[in-house]
Coordinates of C-alpha atoms and ligand atoms in Angstrom, one line a residue:
M7 CA 25.5 -7.7 -31.3
S8 CA 24.1 -9.2 -28.1
L9 CA 21.1 -7.3 -26.7
H10 CA 21.3 -8.7 -23.2
R11 CA 23.9 -9.3 -20.6
L12 CA 24.1 -11.2 -17.3
S13 CA 27.0 -10.2 -15.1
C14 CA 28.5 -12.0 -12.1
D15 CA 31.1 -10.2 -10.1
G16 CA 33.2 -12.0 -7.5
L17 CA 30.4 -14.4 -6.8
V18 CA 31.1 -16.8 -3.9
K19 CA 28.8 -19.3 -2.3
D20 CA 30.1 -21.1 0.8
H21 CA 27.6 -23.8 1.9
G22 CA 29.6 -24.3 5.1
G23 CA 31.2 -27.6 4.2
S24 CA 34.4 -28.2 2.1
F25 CA 32.8 -27.0 -1.2
Q26 CA 32.9 -23.4 -2.2
L27 CA 31.5 -21.9 -5.5
G28 CA 33.7 -19.2 -6.9
P29 CA 34.8 -16.5 -6.8
L30 CA 33.2 -16.3 -10.3
S31 CA 33.4 -13.2 -12.4
L32 CA 31.5 -14.0 -15.7
E33 CA 29.4 -12.3 -18.3
F34 CA 26.8 -14.0 -20.3
A35 CA 25.4 -12.7 -23.7
D36 CA 22.7 -13.9 -26.1
G37 CA 23.1 -17.4 -27.4
V38 CA 23.6 -20.8 -25.7
T39 CA 26.2 -21.2 -23.0
C40 CA 26.7 -24.8 -21.8
L41 CA 27.6 -25.0 -18.2
V42 CA 29.5 -28.3 -17.8
G43 CA 31.0 -30.1 -14.9
P44 CA 31.1 -33.3 -12.9
N45 CA 28.5 -34.0 -10.1
G46 CA 29.0 -31.5 -7.3
A47 CA 30.9 -28.9 -9.5
G48 CA 28.4 -26.2 -8.5
K49 CA 26.2 -25.9 -11.6
S50 CA 22.9 -26.0 -9.7
T51 CA 24.2 -23.7 -7.0
F52 CA 25.1 -21.2 -9.6
F53 CA 21.7 -21.4 -11.2
R54 CA 19.9 -21.0 -7.9
I55 CA 21.9 -17.9 -7.1
A56 CA 21.4 -16.4 -10.6
A57 CA 17.6 -17.2 -10.3
G58 CA 17.6 -15.3 -7.0
L59 CA 16.6 -18.4 -5.0
E60 CA 19.8 -18.4 -2.9
K61 CA 21.9 -15.5 -1.7
P62 CA 25.6 -15.5 -2.5
T63 CA 28.0 -15.4 0.4
S64 CA 29.6 -12.5 -1.3
G65 CA 29.8 -10.9 -4.7
S66 CA 26.8 -9.9 -6.9
V67 CA 24.7 -10.9 -9.9
R68 CA 23.4 -8.2 -12.3
L69 CA 20.4 -9.4 -14.3
P70 CA 19.8 -8.2 -17.8
R71 CA 17.2 -5.5 -18.2
G72 CA 13.8 -7.0 -19.1
K73 CA 11.2 -5.8 -21.5
S74 CA 9.1 -2.8 -20.9
D75 CA 6.8 -4.1 -18.1
E76 CA 9.1 -3.8 -15.0
R77 CA 6.8 -6.1 -13.0
I78 CA 7.6 -9.1 -15.2
S79 CA 10.8 -10.9 -14.4
P80 CA 13.6 -10.9 -17.1
L81 CA 14.4 -14.4 -16.0
G82 CA 13.0 -17.9 -16.7
Y83 CA 14.2 -21.0 -14.8
L84 CA 13.9 -24.7 -15.3
P85 CA 15.2 -26.4 -12.1
Q86 CA 16.7 -29.8 -12.2
I87 CA 13.6 -31.3 -10.6
L88 CA 10.3 -29.5 -11.3
D89 CA 7.2 -30.7 -9.6
M90 CA 4.1 -30.1 -11.8
P91 CA 0.5 -30.9 -10.8
P92 CA -0.1 -34.3 -12.5
G93 CA -3.9 -33.9 -12.7
A94 CA -3.7 -30.5 -14.5
T95 CA -3.7 -30.1 -18.2
C96 CA -0.7 -28.4 -19.9
E97 CA -2.9 -25.4 -20.6
E98 CA -4.2 -25.2 -17.1
F99 CA -0.7 -25.4 -15.6
L100 CA 0.6 -22.7 -18.0
H101 CA -2.3 -20.4 -17.2
Y102 CA -1.5 -20.7 -13.6
V103 CA 2.2 -19.9 -14.2
A104 CA 1.2 -16.9 -16.4
W105 CA -0.9 -15.6 -13.5
V106 CA 2.1 -16.1 -11.0
H107 CA 4.2 -14.1 -13.4
R108 CA 1.6 -11.3 -13.4
I109 CA 0.9 -11.5 -17.1
P110 CA -2.3 -9.4 -17.5
A111 CA -5.5 -11.6 -17.9
G112 CA -6.1 -10.4 -21.4
R113 CA -2.7 -11.5 -22.5
R114 CA -2.6 -14.9 -20.9
E115 CA -4.4 -16.9 -23.6
K116 CA -2.0 -15.8 -26.3
A117 CA 1.1 -16.3 -24.0
V118 CA 0.0 -19.9 -23.3
A119 CA -0.7 -20.6 -27.0
D120 CA 2.6 -19.1 -28.1
V121 CA 4.7 -21.0 -25.6
L122 CA 3.0 -24.3 -26.4
S123 CA 3.7 -23.8 -30.0
R124 CA 7.3 -22.8 -29.5
T125 CA 8.0 -25.9 -27.4
G126 CA 6.2 -28.3 -29.8
L127 CA 3.3 -29.0 -27.5
A128 CA 0.5 -27.5 -29.5
E129 CA -1.2 -30.9 -29.8
R130 CA -1.0 -31.5 -26.1
V131 CA -3.0 -28.4 -24.9
T132 CA -5.6 -30.5 -23.1
S133 CA -3.4 -33.5 -22.1
K134 CA -3.0 -34.1 -18.4
I135 CA 0.5 -33.7 -17.2
R136 CA 0.6 -37.3 -15.9
T137 CA 0.1 -38.6 -19.4
L138 CA 3.2 -36.8 -20.9
S139 CA 6.4 -38.6 -21.8
G140 CA 9.6 -37.5 -20.1
G141 CA 10.6 -35.5 -23.1
M142 CA 7.2 -33.7 -23.3
A143 CA 7.3 -33.0 -19.6
R144 CA 10.8 -31.4 -20.0
R145 CA 9.3 -29.3 -22.9
L146 CA 6.5 -28.2 -20.6
G147 CA 9.2 -27.3 -18.1
I148 CA 10.8 -25.1 -20.6
A149 CA 7.4 -23.7 -21.6
Q150 CA 6.7 -22.6 -18.0
A151 CA 10.2 -21.1 -17.8
M152 CA 9.5 -18.9 -20.9
I153 CA 5.7 -18.1 -20.5
H154 CA 6.6 -14.5 -19.6
D155 CA 9.0 -14.1 -22.6
P156 CA 12.1 -13.6 -20.4
V157 CA 15.3 -12.4 -22.0
M158 CA 17.3 -15.0 -20.0
L159 CA 16.7 -18.7 -19.5
L160 CA 18.4 -20.9 -17.0
L161 CA 17.9 -24.6 -17.9
D162 CA 19.3 -27.0 -15.4
E163 CA 19.9 -30.4 -17.2
P164 CA 16.9 -30.0 -19.6
T165 CA 17.9 -33.2 -21.6
V166 CA 18.5 -35.5 -18.7
G167 CA 16.6 -38.8 -18.9
L168 CA 15.4 -38.3 -22.5
D169 CA 15.9 -40.8 -25.3
P170 CA 18.2 -39.7 -28.3
R171 CA 15.3 -38.6 -30.4
Q172 CA 13.7 -36.5 -27.6
R173 CA 17.1 -35.0 -26.8
L174 CA 17.6 -33.9 -30.4
A175 CA 14.1 -32.4 -30.6
L176 CA 14.6 -30.5 -27.3
R177 CA 18.0 -29.2 -28.5
E178 CA 16.3 -27.8 -31.6
T179 CA 13.7 -26.1 -29.5
I180 CA 16.4 -24.6 -27.2
A181 CA 18.6 -23.4 -30.2
A182 CA 15.5 -21.7 -31.7
I183 CA 14.6 -19.8 -28.6
A184 CA 18.3 -18.7 -27.9
A185 CA 18.6 -16.4 -30.9
E186 CA 17.6 -13.3 -28.9
R187 CA 18.1 -14.5 -25.4
I188 CA 20.7 -15.5 -22.9
V189 CA 20.3 -19.2 -22.5
I190 CA 22.5 -21.1 -20.0
V191 CA 22.1 -24.9 -20.1
S192 CA 23.7 -27.2 -17.6
T193 CA 24.5 -30.6 -19.0
H194 CA 26.7 -33.7 -18.6
L195 CA 26.3 -34.8 -22.2
V196 CA 29.0 -34.3 -24.9
E197 CA 26.3 -34.4 -27.6
D198 CA 24.4 -31.5 -26.0
I199 CA 27.6 -29.4 -26.0
R200 CA 28.4 -30.2 -29.6
G201 CA 24.8 -29.7 -30.7
L202 CA 24.0 -26.5 -28.7
A203 CA 26.9 -24.5 -27.3
D204 CA 28.0 -21.2 -28.6
R205 CA 30.2 -21.1 -25.5
V206 CA 31.2 -23.6 -23.0
V207 CA 32.0 -22.9 -19.3
V208 CA 33.5 -25.9 -17.5
L209 CA 33.3 -25.8 -13.7
D210 CA 35.2 -28.2 -11.5
G211 CA 35.2 -28.0 -7.7
G212 CA 33.3 -24.7 -7.9
T213 CA 35.9 -22.9 -10.1
V214 CA 36.0 -22.2 -13.8
V215 CA 38.6 -24.5 -15.5
F216 CA 37.6 -23.5 -19.1
D217 CA 35.7 -20.7 -20.8
G218 CA 35.5 -20.6 -24.6
D219 CA 33.9 -22.1 -27.7
V220 CA 33.8 -25.7 -28.8
P221 CA 36.9 -25.6 -31.0
A222 CA 39.0 -24.0 -28.2
L223 CA 37.7 -26.7 -25.9
E224 CA 38.7 -29.4 -28.3
A225 CA 42.2 -27.9 -28.5
K226 CA 42.5 -28.8 -24.8
S227 CA 42.3 -32.5 -25.6
D228 CA 45.2 -34.5 -24.3
P229 CA 45.8 -37.4 -26.8
G230 CA 46.4 -39.8 -23.9
A231 CA 43.1 -38.9 -22.2
P232 CA 40.1 -41.3 -22.4
G233 CA 37.5 -40.7 -25.0
E234 CA 36.7 -41.2 -28.7
T235 CA 36.6 -37.6 -29.8
D236 CA 38.6 -34.5 -29.1
L237 CA 35.7 -33.1 -27.2
E238 CA 35.4 -36.1 -24.9
R239 CA 39.2 -36.2 -24.4
A240 CA 39.2 -32.4 -23.7
L241 CA 36.5 -32.8 -21.0
A242 CA 38.4 -35.8 -19.6
T243 CA 41.6 -33.8 -19.5
L244 CA 39.9 -30.9 -17.7
M245 CA 37.6 -32.7 -15.3
G246 CA 38.1 -36.5 -15.4
A247 CA 36.4 -39.2 -17.6
P248 CA 33.3 -37.9 -19.6
E249 CA 29.9 -39.6 -19.8
Ligands
ATP2 N1 21.9 -26.4 0.4 C1 23.1 -26.9 0.5 N2 23.7 -27.0 1.7 C2 24.9 -27.6 1.8 N3 25.7 -28.0 0.7 C3 25.1 -27.9 -0.5 C4 23.8 -27.4 -0.7 N4 23.5 -27.4 -2.0 C5 24.5 -27.9 -2.6 N5 25.5 -28.2 -1.7 C6 26.8 -28.8 -2.0 O1 27.4 -27.9 -3.0 C7 28.2 -28.7 -3.9 C8 27.7 -28.3 -5.4 O2 26.4 -28.8 -5.6 P1 25.6 -28.5 -6.9 O3 24.2 -29.2 -6.7 O4 25.6 -27.1 -7.2 O5 26.5 -29.3 -8.0 P2 26.1 -29.7 -9.5 O6 27.3 -29.3 -10.3 O7 24.8 -29.1 -9.9 O8 26.0 -31.2 -9.4 P3 25.0 -32.3 -10.2 O9 25.7 -32.4 -11.6 O10 25.2 -33.5 -9.4 O11 23.7 -31.7 -10.3 C9 28.0 -30.1 -3.6 O12 29.1 -30.5 -2.8 C10 26.8 -30.1 -2.8 O13 26.8 -31.2 -1.8

């Protein structure tokens, strides 16, 4: 049984132009949900609202209850673009983020060590951020998102720009941390969906056009749609040609 729940009720965001996100009424439970959609479908807008960085035009988001310390956010967020100080070491940066999250001083050392180990960066403790590969920098982005042991993680395109080996390693990291957490991952990549998703939500033009597991998504495949697999054809059927 899932321990945590994120609920969105009648969520709408109107940026003032032709695009409108929602209304979305969705619940998210523990495990990995892949949020999929073409450019401009509203994925990042949804993340920013769920992360509390933007207010919805109407509707509401109810966050899962965090752990015992009420001052520590239940939410971790990896934005699509994350600026990190290039001259800081991984350890220095994570200590700073731990301080921002109000982790008590006596617990920061362990929190930093734990998160470096969980994201496969234990050997990079004293590496300067500017020397990290793209894959390692994305891992550090995930490490900063989970330094405070949140019950929910929002990862906006965590695998973008990585080579196939780095993507695989990062997917393994994400799958491992999702066992007892709500993890929502936005992606354009069919292989991410196949390798990660317990559930797939497909957004197009700000509305949900599919919500279910991978086999149910594959069943949406139109044999005449472009693509080499049922999953590719299903995504093409729902939202145009896949990547
Ligand atoms: N601050 C803003 N002001 C006005 N319009 C915005 C703003 N942020 C996003 N939009 C518009 O909202 C729509 C959804 O954008 P969003 O970035 O959420 O899509 P996305 O699915 O994350 O796309 P991508 O895959 O390209 O990252 C787009 O039409 C975008 O131009």
